[in-house]
Amino acid sequence: MAFNPKHILGIKDLSAEDINFILDTAAGFKEINTREIKKVPTLRGKTIINLFFEASTRTRTSFEIAGKRLSADTVNISASGSSVVKGETLEDTAKNIEAMHPDIIVMRHSASGACDYLAERLDCSVVNAGDGMHEHPSQALLDAFTIREHKGSIAGLTVAIVGDITHSRVVRSNIYCLNKLGAKVRIAGPATMLPPGIERLGCTVHTRLEDAIRDANVVMMLRIQRERMGATLIPTVREYARYYGLNGNKLELAKSDAIVMHPGPINRGVELSTAIADGPQNVILDQVENGVAVRMALLYLVAGGEKLKTE
Ligand code: CP
């Protein structure tokens, strides 16, 4: 089966076969990243624009590295360095960029649905690098890749996701992805950070961290997204850390071989104690490493995949 989507906008519309195809493609690319010469000619002649309207360390850097390792020409544009600060609209910005004939635009934006909006209006491919509180598909795929690497397969696992669920695009993409791959998903957070109806996406909902992580195979901790909070949703960060931060005692409730994940950036001492953030069960830097291979796979597949070899 070949999978060559025009765009990658979210996990919701992908099938389990599509997801496994992406993960298998990423597995093929991973080895390139440890070679002495980390470059293959696969996307030579392709132009990729990374259009980031929100801050990013991991996603922007790894999409850029992924493109460069596949020999594409990559250009980075941030909101602060673009004419957005002069009042240009998203559509005008994107249309002007498209006039320069890029093959792929990778975009992060604070508005949920911004990537779908662009995809409907542009001829080039659009890859969602995180849109508001909607989806972060490449994060969920690198998370699935990392779980599969550590656990062998995802079907039958119990994955607990804890933190600011309301504001998290990572949790939405992960619920879709993990359900499609056969995992059971539990989410936990303060009631003020649990959006009504989230269980309809395919998860059980808990207000106590302990209930979510008991016997879990994977514990995924999320950051409090202060930049997206309007009113204060927690009394104090200290109190949040006491009830929803992961430390050694709480992690003992999970399976003894449970892995601890976090999409980053970490607030040390808030959602993770330093002992856990640096401890033997954490796979956080594996997630970052795998992000490059997964993003190589996404760029390759939207650019045409196998068809590239015959062009
Ligand atoms: N996980 C993630 O999206 O990190 P960045 O915000 O640094 O890209």
PDB file of C-alpha atoms and ligand atoms in Angstrom:
ATOM      1  CA  MET A   1       0.000   0.000   0.000  1.00  0.00           C
ATOM      2  CA  ALA A   2       1.327   3.465  -0.893  1.00  0.00           C
ATOM      3  CA  PHE A   3       0.276   6.527   1.069  1.00  0.00           C
ATOM      4  CA  ASN A   4       0.959   9.865  -0.604  1.00  0.00           C
ATOM      5  CA  PRO A   5      -1.364  12.473   0.914  1.00  0.00           C
ATOM      6  CA  LYS A   6      -1.344  15.995  -0.497  1.00  0.00           C
ATOM      7  CA  HIS A   7      -1.408  17.450   3.023  1.00  0.00           C
ATOM      8  CA  ILE A   8      -0.879  16.312   6.611  1.00  0.00           C
ATOM      9  CA  LEU A   9      -3.407  18.341   8.593  1.00  0.00           C
ATOM     10  CA  GLY A  10      -4.252  16.033  11.481  1.00  0.00           C
ATOM     11  CA  ILE A  11      -4.430  12.454  12.701  1.00  0.00           C
ATOM     12  CA  LYS A  12      -8.246  12.389  12.804  1.00  0.00           C
ATOM     13  CA  ASP A  13      -8.603  11.589   9.112  1.00  0.00           C
ATOM     14  CA  LEU A  14      -5.767   9.027   8.901  1.00  0.00           C
ATOM     15  CA  SER A  15      -6.399   5.282   9.109  1.00  0.00           C
ATOM     16  CA  ALA A  16      -4.336   2.841  11.182  1.00  0.00           C
ATOM     17  CA  GLU A  17      -2.789   1.662   7.883  1.00  0.00           C
ATOM     18  CA  ASP A  18      -1.796   5.238   6.986  1.00  0.00           C
ATOM     19  CA  ILE A  19      -0.233   5.760  10.413  1.00  0.00           C
ATOM     20  CA  ASN A  20       1.689   2.483  10.290  1.00  0.00           C
ATOM     21  CA  PHE A  21       2.892   3.335   6.780  1.00  0.00           C
ATOM     22  CA  ILE A  22       4.254   6.670   8.066  1.00  0.00           C
ATOM     23  CA  LEU A  23       5.929   4.974  11.055  1.00  0.00           C
ATOM     24  CA  ASP A  24       7.484   2.279   8.836  1.00  0.00           C
ATOM     25  CA  THR A  25       8.741   4.958   6.430  1.00  0.00           C
ATOM     26  CA  ALA A  26      10.226   6.872   9.369  1.00  0.00           C
ATOM     27  CA  ALA A  27      11.962   3.706  10.584  1.00  0.00           C
ATOM     28  CA  GLY A  28      13.652   3.494   7.194  1.00  0.00           C
ATOM     29  CA  PHE A  29      14.876   7.095   7.488  1.00  0.00           C
ATOM     30  CA  LYS A  30      16.077   6.948  11.092  1.00  0.00           C
ATOM     31  CA  GLU A  31      19.456   5.412  10.311  1.00  0.00           C
ATOM     32  CA  ILE A  32      20.405   8.332   8.018  1.00  0.00           C
ATOM     33  CA  ASN A  33      20.503  10.588  11.082  1.00  0.00           C
ATOM     34  CA  THR A  34      23.392   8.663  12.636  1.00  0.00           C
ATOM     35  CA  ARG A  35      25.573   8.462   9.507  1.00  0.00           C
ATOM     36  CA  GLU A  36      28.725  10.533   9.215  1.00  0.00           C
ATOM     37  CA  ILE A  37      27.279  12.176   6.078  1.00  0.00           C
ATOM     38  CA  LYS A  38      23.650  12.809   7.077  1.00  0.00           C
ATOM     39  CA  LYS A  39      22.232  13.600   3.661  1.00  0.00           C
ATOM     40  CA  VAL A  40      20.414  11.746   0.894  1.00  0.00           C
ATOM     41  CA  PRO A  41      19.247  13.256  -2.416  1.00  0.00           C
ATOM     42  CA  THR A  42      15.578  12.238  -2.061  1.00  0.00           C
ATOM     43  CA  LEU A  43      14.049  15.754  -2.095  1.00  0.00           C
ATOM     44  CA  ARG A  44      16.692  17.487  -4.223  1.00  0.00           C
ATOM     45  CA  GLY A  45      15.074  20.381  -6.101  1.00  0.00           C
ATOM     46  CA  LYS A  46      12.118  20.640  -3.671  1.00  0.00           C
ATOM     47  CA  THR A  47      11.534  23.829  -1.669  1.00  0.00           C
ATOM     48  CA  ILE A  48      10.069  23.733   1.847  1.00  0.00           C
ATOM     49  CA  ILE A  49       8.970  26.848   3.745  1.00  0.00           C
ATOM     50  CA  ASN A  50       8.688  26.546   7.533  1.00  0.00           C
ATOM     51  CA  LEU A  51       6.156  29.225   8.461  1.00  0.00           C
ATOM     52  CA  PHE A  52       6.057  29.494  12.247  1.00  0.00           C
ATOM     53  CA  PHE A  53       3.675  32.022  13.789  1.00  0.00           C
ATOM     54  CA  GLU A  54       4.291  30.617  17.301  1.00  0.00           C
ATOM     55  CA  ALA A  55       7.459  29.817  19.230  1.00  0.00           C
ATOM     56  CA  SER A  56       9.036  26.404  18.707  1.00  0.00           C
ATOM     57  CA  THR A  57      12.355  24.726  19.410  1.00  0.00           C
ATOM     58  CA  ARG A  58      11.803  21.049  18.614  1.00  0.00           C
ATOM     59  CA  THR A  59       9.245  21.098  15.808  1.00  0.00           C
ATOM     60  CA  ARG A  60      10.753  23.923  13.753  1.00  0.00           C
ATOM     61  CA  THR A  61      14.313  22.684  14.106  1.00  0.00           C
ATOM     62  CA  SER A  62      13.469  19.091  13.316  1.00  0.00           C
ATOM     63  CA  PHE A  63      11.351  19.970  10.255  1.00  0.00           C
ATOM     64  CA  GLU A  64      14.276  22.089   9.041  1.00  0.00           C
ATOM     65  CA  ILE A  65      16.824  19.328   9.688  1.00  0.00           C
ATOM     66  CA  ALA A  66      14.480  16.745   8.127  1.00  0.00           C
ATOM     67  CA  GLY A  67      14.195  18.800   4.943  1.00  0.00           C
ATOM     68  CA  LYS A  68      17.940  19.462   4.771  1.00  0.00           C
ATOM     69  CA  ARG A  69      18.854  15.793   5.326  1.00  0.00           C
ATOM     70  CA  LEU A  70      16.627  14.949   2.363  1.00  0.00           C
ATOM     71  CA  SER A  71      18.432  17.667   0.301  1.00  0.00           C
ATOM     72  CA  ALA A  72      15.423  19.995   0.018  1.00  0.00           C
ATOM     73  CA  ASP A  73      15.947  23.767   0.102  1.00  0.00           C
ATOM     74  CA  THR A  74      14.413  24.928   3.380  1.00  0.00           C
ATOM     75  CA  VAL A  75      13.487  28.492   4.334  1.00  0.00           C
ATOM     76  CA  ASN A  76      12.315  29.551   7.814  1.00  0.00           C
ATOM     77  CA  ILE A  77       9.883  32.393   8.390  1.00  0.00           C
ATOM     78  CA  SER A  78       8.768  33.486  11.851  1.00  0.00           C
ATOM     79  CA  ALA A  79       5.931  35.882  12.626  1.00  0.00           C
ATOM     80  CA  SER A  80       8.246  38.449  14.215  1.00  0.00           C
ATOM     81  CA  GLY A  81      10.486  38.567  11.135  1.00  0.00           C
ATOM     82  CA  SER A  82       7.670  38.657   8.585  1.00  0.00           C
ATOM     83  CA  SER A  83       5.239  41.259   7.259  1.00  0.00           C
ATOM     84  CA  VAL A  84       2.555  39.823   9.580  1.00  0.00           C
ATOM     85  CA  VAL A  85       3.751  42.443  12.071  1.00  0.00           C
ATOM     86  CA  LYS A  86       2.765  45.077   9.468  1.00  0.00           C
ATOM     87  CA  GLY A  87      -0.789  43.725   9.343  1.00  0.00           C
ATOM     88  CA  GLU A  88      -0.644  41.265   6.416  1.00  0.00           C
ATOM     89  CA  THR A  89      -3.281  38.534   6.671  1.00  0.00           C
ATOM     90  CA  LEU A  90      -2.472  34.827   6.851  1.00  0.00           C
ATOM     91  CA  GLU A  91      -4.008  34.251   3.410  1.00  0.00           C
ATOM     92  CA  ASP A  92      -2.063  37.113   1.803  1.00  0.00           C
ATOM     93  CA  THR A  93       1.170  35.976   3.449  1.00  0.00           C
ATOM     94  CA  ALA A  94       0.646  32.427   2.245  1.00  0.00           C
ATOM     95  CA  LYS A  95      -0.389  33.449  -1.307  1.00  0.00           C
ATOM     96  CA  ASN A  96       2.744  35.620  -1.593  1.00  0.00           C
ATOM     97  CA  ILE A  97       4.929  32.769  -0.387  1.00  0.00           C
ATOM     98  CA  GLU A  98       3.223  30.392  -2.788  1.00  0.00           C
ATOM     99  CA  ALA A  99       4.006  32.757  -5.691  1.00  0.00           C
ATOM    100  CA  MET A 100       7.649  31.725  -5.128  1.00  0.00           C
ATOM    101  CA  HIS A 101       6.669  28.096  -5.924  1.00  0.00           C
ATOM    102  CA  PRO A 102       7.446  26.172  -2.742  1.00  0.00           C
ATOM    103  CA  ASP A 103       6.486  22.493  -2.804  1.00  0.00           C
ATOM    104  CA  ILE A 104       5.550  22.264   0.878  1.00  0.00           C
ATOM    105  CA  ILE A 105       4.576  24.814   3.533  1.00  0.00           C
ATOM    106  CA  VAL A 106       5.008  23.570   7.115  1.00  0.00           C
ATOM    107  CA  MET A 107       2.986  25.838   9.382  1.00  0.00           C
ATOM    108  CA  ARG A 108       2.468  26.445  13.096  1.00  0.00           C
ATOM    109  CA  HIS A 109      -0.252  28.916  14.024  1.00  0.00           C
ATOM    110  CA  SER A 110      -2.151  29.911  17.163  1.00  0.00           C
ATOM    111  CA  ALA A 111      -5.545  29.548  15.440  1.00  0.00           C
ATOM    112  CA  SER A 112      -7.201  26.125  15.447  1.00  0.00           C
ATOM    113  CA  GLY A 113      -7.959  25.240  11.821  1.00  0.00           C
ATOM    114  CA  ALA A 114      -5.389  27.623  10.312  1.00  0.00           C
ATOM    115  CA  CYS A 115      -3.637  24.797   8.415  1.00  0.00           C
ATOM    116  CA  ASP A 116      -6.926  23.492   6.953  1.00  0.00           C
ATOM    117  CA  TYR A 117      -7.726  27.087   5.929  1.00  0.00           C
ATOM    118  CA  LEU A 118      -4.433  27.373   4.022  1.00  0.00           C
ATOM    119  CA  ALA A 119      -4.733  23.922   2.472  1.00  0.00           C
ATOM    120  CA  GLU A 120      -8.101  24.896   0.979  1.00  0.00           C
ATOM    121  CA  ARG A 121      -6.584  28.007  -0.621  1.00  0.00           C
ATOM    122  CA  LEU A 122      -3.106  26.941  -1.796  1.00  0.00           C
ATOM    123  CA  ASP A 123      -1.939  24.568  -4.492  1.00  0.00           C
ATOM    124  CA  CYS A 124       1.182  23.413  -2.627  1.00  0.00           C
ATOM    125  CA  SER A 125       1.198  20.838   0.183  1.00  0.00           C
ATOM    126  CA  VAL A 126       0.549  21.991   3.751  1.00  0.00           C
ATOM    127  CA  VAL A 127       1.891  20.170   6.816  1.00  0.00           C
ATOM    128  CA  ASN A 128       0.436  21.081  10.207  1.00  0.00           C
ATOM    129  CA  ALA A 129       3.173  21.771  12.769  1.00  0.00           C
ATOM    130  CA  GLY A 130       0.592  22.582  15.473  1.00  0.00           C
ATOM    131  CA  ASP A 131      -2.566  24.704  15.105  1.00  0.00           C
ATOM    132  CA  GLY A 132      -4.023  26.277  18.217  1.00  0.00           C
ATOM    133  CA  MET A 133      -5.779  23.748  20.426  1.00  0.00           C
ATOM    134  CA  HIS A 134      -6.658  21.515  17.457  1.00  0.00           C
ATOM    135  CA  GLU A 135      -3.935  19.054  16.339  1.00  0.00           C
ATOM    136  CA  HIS A 136      -0.170  18.483  16.348  1.00  0.00           C
ATOM    137  CA  PRO A 137       0.026  15.440  14.075  1.00  0.00           C
ATOM    138  CA  SER A 138       3.799  15.126  13.749  1.00  0.00           C
ATOM    139  CA  GLN A 139       4.088  15.099  17.576  1.00  0.00           C
ATOM    140  CA  ALA A 140       1.567  12.248  17.923  1.00  0.00           C
ATOM    141  CA  LEU A 141       3.344  10.297  15.186  1.00  0.00           C
ATOM    142  CA  LEU A 142       6.761  10.681  16.818  1.00  0.00           C
ATOM    143  CA  ASP A 143       5.178   9.695  20.135  1.00  0.00           C
ATOM    144  CA  ALA A 144       3.698   6.560  18.532  1.00  0.00           C
ATOM    145  CA  PHE A 145       7.044   5.805  16.891  1.00  0.00           C
ATOM    146  CA  THR A 146       8.793   6.090  20.278  1.00  0.00           C
ATOM    147  CA  ILE A 147       6.220   3.923  22.084  1.00  0.00           C
ATOM    148  CA  ARG A 148       6.474   1.280  19.348  1.00  0.00           C
ATOM    149  CA  GLU A 149      10.267   1.341  19.602  1.00  0.00           C
ATOM    150  CA  HIS A 150      10.208   0.806  23.376  1.00  0.00           C
ATOM    151  CA  LYS A 151       7.204  -1.504  23.684  1.00  0.00           C
ATOM    152  CA  GLY A 152       7.286  -3.410  20.397  1.00  0.00           C
ATOM    153  CA  SER A 153       3.690  -2.602  19.535  1.00  0.00           C
ATOM    154  CA  ILE A 154       0.969  -0.207  20.650  1.00  0.00           C
ATOM    155  CA  ALA A 155      -2.143  -2.406  20.568  1.00  0.00           C
ATOM    156  CA  GLY A 156      -3.295  -3.340  24.078  1.00  0.00           C
ATOM    157  CA  LEU A 157      -1.160  -0.773  25.916  1.00  0.00           C
ATOM    158  CA  THR A 158      -2.621   1.647  28.460  1.00  0.00           C
ATOM    159  CA  VAL A 159      -1.424   5.212  27.971  1.00  0.00           C
ATOM    160  CA  ALA A 160      -2.077   7.864  30.635  1.00  0.00           C
ATOM    161  CA  ILE A 161      -1.912  11.506  29.514  1.00  0.00           C
ATOM    162  CA  VAL A 162      -1.822  14.041  32.358  1.00  0.00           C
ATOM    163  CA  GLY A 163      -1.928  17.820  32.442  1.00  0.00           C
ATOM    164  CA  ASP A 164      -3.584  20.780  30.755  1.00  0.00           C
ATOM    165  CA  ILE A 165      -5.892  18.798  28.497  1.00  0.00           C
ATOM    166  CA  THR A 166      -8.056  21.743  27.451  1.00  0.00           C
ATOM    167  CA  HIS A 167      -5.272  23.665  25.750  1.00  0.00           C
ATOM    168  CA  SER A 168      -3.347  20.713  24.355  1.00  0.00           C
ATOM    169  CA  ARG A 169      -3.268  19.952  20.634  1.00  0.00           C
ATOM    170  CA  VAL A 170      -0.815  17.153  21.488  1.00  0.00           C
ATOM    171  CA  VAL A 171      -3.450  15.311  23.523  1.00  0.00           C
ATOM    172  CA  ARG A 172      -6.058  15.487  20.755  1.00  0.00           C
ATOM    173  CA  SER A 173      -3.700  14.110  18.111  1.00  0.00           C
ATOM    174  CA  ASN A 174      -2.501  11.447  20.539  1.00  0.00           C
ATOM    175  CA  ILE A 175      -6.001  10.296  21.474  1.00  0.00           C
ATOM    176  CA  TYR A 176      -6.845   9.842  17.776  1.00  0.00           C
ATOM    177  CA  CYS A 177      -3.527   8.139  17.000  1.00  0.00           C
ATOM    178  CA  LEU A 178      -3.377   5.793  19.992  1.00  0.00           C
ATOM    179  CA  ASN A 179      -7.008   4.712  19.582  1.00  0.00           C
ATOM    180  CA  LYS A 180      -6.467   3.895  15.915  1.00  0.00           C
ATOM    181  CA  LEU A 181      -3.438   1.803  16.883  1.00  0.00           C
ATOM    182  CA  GLY A 182      -5.388  -0.114  19.542  1.00  0.00           C
ATOM    183  CA  ALA A 183      -4.193   1.470  22.811  1.00  0.00           C
ATOM    184  CA  LYS A 184      -6.432   2.434  25.738  1.00  0.00           C
ATOM    185  CA  VAL A 185      -6.119   6.116  26.622  1.00  0.00           C
ATOM    186  CA  ARG A 186      -6.753   7.659  30.045  1.00  0.00           C
ATOM    187  CA  ILE A 187      -6.522  11.398  30.554  1.00  0.00           C
ATOM    188  CA  ALA A 188      -6.193  13.278  33.827  1.00  0.00           C
ATOM    189  CA  GLY A 189      -6.023  16.863  34.994  1.00  0.00           C
ATOM    190  CA  PRO A 190      -7.779  19.398  37.195  1.00  0.00           C
ATOM    191  CA  ALA A 191     -11.491  19.669  36.352  1.00  0.00           C
ATOM    192  CA  THR A 192     -10.838  23.189  35.040  1.00  0.00           C
ATOM    193  CA  MET A 193      -8.427  21.745  32.460  1.00  0.00           C
ATOM    194  CA  LEU A 194     -10.687  18.933  31.224  1.00  0.00           C
ATOM    195  CA  PRO A 195     -12.886  20.041  28.294  1.00  0.00           C
ATOM    196  CA  PRO A 196     -16.476  18.736  28.411  1.00  0.00           C
ATOM    197  CA  GLY A 197     -17.041  15.859  25.985  1.00  0.00           C
ATOM    198  CA  ILE A 198     -13.364  14.929  25.549  1.00  0.00           C
ATOM    199  CA  GLU A 199     -14.288  11.302  26.362  1.00  0.00           C
ATOM    200  CA  ARG A 200     -16.093  11.156  23.013  1.00  0.00           C
ATOM    201  CA  LEU A 201     -12.686  11.230  21.293  1.00  0.00           C
ATOM    202  CA  GLY A 202     -11.918   7.832  22.864  1.00  0.00           C
ATOM    203  CA  CYS A 203     -10.536   8.078  26.390  1.00  0.00           C
ATOM    204  CA  THR A 204     -11.524   7.743  30.017  1.00  0.00           C
ATOM    205  CA  VAL A 205     -11.369  10.932  32.063  1.00  0.00           C
ATOM    206  CA  HIS A 206      -9.914  11.239  35.577  1.00  0.00           C
ATOM    207  CA  THR A 207      -9.440  14.113  37.980  1.00  0.00           C
ATOM    208  CA  ARG A 208      -6.848  12.226  40.052  1.00  0.00           C
ATOM    209  CA  LEU A 209      -3.459  11.545  38.460  1.00  0.00           C
ATOM    210  CA  GLU A 210      -3.186   8.346  40.500  1.00  0.00           C
ATOM    211  CA  ASP A 211      -6.328   6.866  38.906  1.00  0.00           C
ATOM    212  CA  ALA A 212      -4.973   7.506  35.417  1.00  0.00           C
ATOM    213  CA  ILE A 213      -1.450   6.171  35.859  1.00  0.00           C
ATOM    214  CA  ARG A 214      -2.234   3.024  37.902  1.00  0.00           C
ATOM    215  CA  ASP A 215      -0.841   0.042  35.888  1.00  0.00           C
ATOM    216  CA  ALA A 216      -0.228   2.238  32.832  1.00  0.00           C
ATOM    217  CA  ASN A 217       2.434   1.176  30.319  1.00  0.00           C
ATOM    218  CA  VAL A 218       3.083   4.745  29.211  1.00  0.00           C
ATOM    219  CA  VAL A 219       2.783   7.979  31.213  1.00  0.00           C
ATOM    220  CA  MET A 220       2.718  11.106  29.064  1.00  0.00           C
ATOM    221  CA  MET A 221       2.967  14.375  30.954  1.00  0.00           C
ATOM    222  CA  LEU A 222       1.875  17.704  29.441  1.00  0.00           C
ATOM    223  CA  ARG A 223       2.894  21.269  30.160  1.00  0.00           C
ATOM    224  CA  ILE A 224       0.569  23.917  31.635  1.00  0.00           C
ATOM    225  CA  GLN A 225       0.015  26.248  28.688  1.00  0.00           C
ATOM    226  CA  ARG A 226      -0.028  29.614  30.414  1.00  0.00           C
ATOM    227  CA  GLU A 227       0.128  31.416  27.050  1.00  0.00           C
ATOM    228  CA  ARG A 228      -3.298  29.960  26.103  1.00  0.00           C
ATOM    229  CA  MET A 229      -5.018  30.384  29.489  1.00  0.00           C
ATOM    230  CA  GLY A 230      -7.422  33.283  29.774  1.00  0.00           C
ATOM    231  CA  ALA A 231      -8.600  33.167  33.380  1.00  0.00           C
ATOM    232  CA  THR A 232      -6.497  31.363  35.952  1.00  0.00           C
ATOM    233  CA  LEU A 233      -7.471  27.686  35.912  1.00  0.00           C
ATOM    234  CA  ILE A 234      -5.373  26.562  38.874  1.00  0.00           C
ATOM    235  CA  PRO A 235      -4.972  28.169  42.311  1.00  0.00           C
ATOM    236  CA  THR A 236      -1.151  28.105  42.231  1.00  0.00           C
ATOM    237  CA  VAL A 237       1.543  26.305  40.241  1.00  0.00           C
ATOM    238  CA  ARG A 238       2.795  24.831  43.527  1.00  0.00           C
ATOM    239  CA  GLU A 239      -0.578  23.268  44.240  1.00  0.00           C
ATOM    240  CA  TYR A 240      -0.807  21.989  40.659  1.00  0.00           C
ATOM    241  CA  ALA A 241       2.623  20.353  41.020  1.00  0.00           C
ATOM    242  CA  ARG A 242       1.543  18.700  44.263  1.00  0.00           C
ATOM    243  CA  TYR A 243      -1.506  17.017  42.751  1.00  0.00           C
ATOM    244  CA  TYR A 244      -0.599  16.641  39.064  1.00  0.00           C
ATOM    245  CA  GLY A 245       3.204  16.601  39.032  1.00  0.00           C
ATOM    246  CA  LEU A 246       4.873  13.212  38.501  1.00  0.00           C
ATOM    247  CA  ASN A 247       7.432  12.103  41.068  1.00  0.00           C
ATOM    248  CA  GLY A 248       8.998   8.767  41.979  1.00  0.00           C
ATOM    249  CA  ASN A 249       6.277   7.745  44.454  1.00  0.00           C
ATOM    250  CA  LYS A 250       3.466   8.356  41.984  1.00  0.00           C
ATOM    251  CA  LEU A 251       5.304   6.652  39.114  1.00  0.00           C
ATOM    252  CA  GLU A 252       5.445   3.471  41.222  1.00  0.00           C
ATOM    253  CA  LEU A 253       1.698   3.107  40.569  1.00  0.00           C
ATOM    254  CA  ALA A 254       2.397   2.540  36.868  1.00  0.00           C
ATOM    255  CA  LYS A 255       3.825  -0.709  35.473  1.00  0.00           C
ATOM    256  CA  SER A 256       7.401  -1.222  36.656  1.00  0.00           C
ATOM    257  CA  ASP A 257       8.622  -0.928  33.047  1.00  0.00           C
ATOM    258  CA  ALA A 258       6.445   2.073  32.198  1.00  0.00           C
ATOM    259  CA  ILE A 259       8.019   4.762  30.059  1.00  0.00           C
ATOM    260  CA  VAL A 260       7.635   8.486  30.795  1.00  0.00           C
ATOM    261  CA  MET A 261       7.072  10.856  27.882  1.00  0.00           C
ATOM    262  CA  HIS A 262       6.740  14.611  27.487  1.00  0.00           C
ATOM    263  CA  PRO A 263       6.422  16.593  24.244  1.00  0.00           C
ATOM    264  CA  GLY A 264       8.521  19.448  25.662  1.00  0.00           C
ATOM    265  CA  PRO A 265       9.233  22.074  26.694  1.00  0.00           C
ATOM    266  CA  ILE A 266       9.356  20.742  30.277  1.00  0.00           C
ATOM    267  CA  ASN A 267       8.570  22.822  33.345  1.00  0.00           C
ATOM    268  CA  ARG A 268      10.917  21.077  35.761  1.00  0.00           C
ATOM    269  CA  GLY A 269       9.454  20.773  39.229  1.00  0.00           C
ATOM    270  CA  VAL A 270       5.923  21.368  37.916  1.00  0.00           C
ATOM    271  CA  GLU A 271       4.702  18.474  35.748  1.00  0.00           C
ATOM    272  CA  LEU A 272       7.866  16.396  36.271  1.00  0.00           C
ATOM    273  CA  SER A 273      10.255  16.202  39.198  1.00  0.00           C
ATOM    274  CA  THR A 274      13.890  16.509  38.162  1.00  0.00           C
ATOM    275  CA  ALA A 275      14.470  12.913  39.283  1.00  0.00           C
ATOM    276  CA  ILE A 276      11.846  11.737  36.788  1.00  0.00           C
ATOM    277  CA  ALA A 277      12.868  14.174  34.023  1.00  0.00           C
ATOM    278  CA  ASP A 278      16.409  12.785  34.163  1.00  0.00           C
ATOM    279  CA  GLY A 279      15.532   9.271  35.353  1.00  0.00           C
ATOM    280  CA  PRO A 280      15.883   5.892  33.659  1.00  0.00           C
ATOM    281  CA  GLN A 281      12.219   5.573  32.639  1.00  0.00           C
ATOM    282  CA  ASN A 282      12.087   8.821  30.672  1.00  0.00           C
ATOM    283  CA  VAL A 283      12.287   8.617  26.861  1.00  0.00           C
ATOM    284  CA  ILE A 284      11.969  12.343  26.231  1.00  0.00           C
ATOM    285  CA  LEU A 285      15.137  12.741  24.178  1.00  0.00           C
ATOM    286  CA  ASP A 286      14.237   9.605  22.197  1.00  0.00           C
ATOM    287  CA  GLN A 287      11.034  11.448  21.248  1.00  0.00           C
ATOM    288  CA  VAL A 288      13.109  14.396  20.022  1.00  0.00           C
ATOM    289  CA  GLU A 289      15.484  12.136  18.078  1.00  0.00           C
ATOM    290  CA  ASN A 290      12.589  10.252  16.480  1.00  0.00           C
ATOM    291  CA  GLY A 291      10.945  13.544  15.547  1.00  0.00           C
ATOM    292  CA  VAL A 292      13.522  14.088  12.808  1.00  0.00           C
ATOM    293  CA  ALA A 293      12.902  10.661  11.229  1.00  0.00           C
ATOM    294  CA  VAL A 294       9.111  11.048  11.442  1.00  0.00           C
ATOM    295  CA  ARG A 295       9.256  14.516   9.850  1.00  0.00           C
ATOM    296  CA  MET A 296      11.548  13.188   7.108  1.00  0.00           C
ATOM    297  CA  ALA A 297       8.869  10.579   6.407  1.00  0.00           C
ATOM    298  CA  LEU A 298       6.066  13.176   6.318  1.00  0.00           C
ATOM    299  CA  LEU A 299       7.963  15.488   3.930  1.00  0.00           C
ATOM    300  CA  TYR A 300       8.902  12.547   1.708  1.00  0.00           C
ATOM    301  CA  LEU A 301       5.339  11.208   1.556  1.00  0.00           C
ATOM    302  CA  VAL A 302       3.618  14.530   0.811  1.00  0.00           C
ATOM    303  CA  ALA A 303       6.272  15.227  -1.844  1.00  0.00           C
ATOM    304  CA  GLY A 304       5.281  12.035  -3.674  1.00  0.00           C
ATOM    305  CA  GLY A 305       7.035   9.162  -1.886  1.00  0.00           C
ATOM    306  CA  GLU A 306       7.926   6.279  -4.195  1.00  0.00           C
ATOM    307  CA  LYS A 307       6.857   8.334  -7.222  1.00  0.00           C
ATOM    308  CA  LEU A 308       9.853  10.669  -6.637  1.00  0.00           C
ATOM    309  CA  LYS A 309      12.215   7.935  -7.799  1.00  0.00           C
ATOM    310  CA  THR A 310      10.666   7.728 -11.275  1.00  0.00           C
ATOM    311  CA  GLU A 311      10.377  11.473 -11.939  1.00  0.00           C
TER     312      GLU A 311
HETATM  313  N1   CP B   1       6.712  19.507  21.240  1.00  0.00           N
HETATM  314  C1   CP B   1       6.758  20.701  20.626  1.00  0.00           C
HETATM  315  O1   CP B   1       5.911  21.042  19.793  1.00  0.00           O
HETATM  316  O2   CP B   1       7.841  21.467  20.989  1.00  0.00           O
HETATM  317  P1   CP B   1       8.160  22.895  20.377  1.00  0.00           P
HETATM  318  O3   CP B   1       7.067  23.831  20.798  1.00  0.00           O
HETATM  319  O4   CP B   1       9.505  23.286  20.916  1.00  0.00           O
HETATM  320  O5   CP B   1       8.176  22.762  18.873  1.00  0.00           O
END
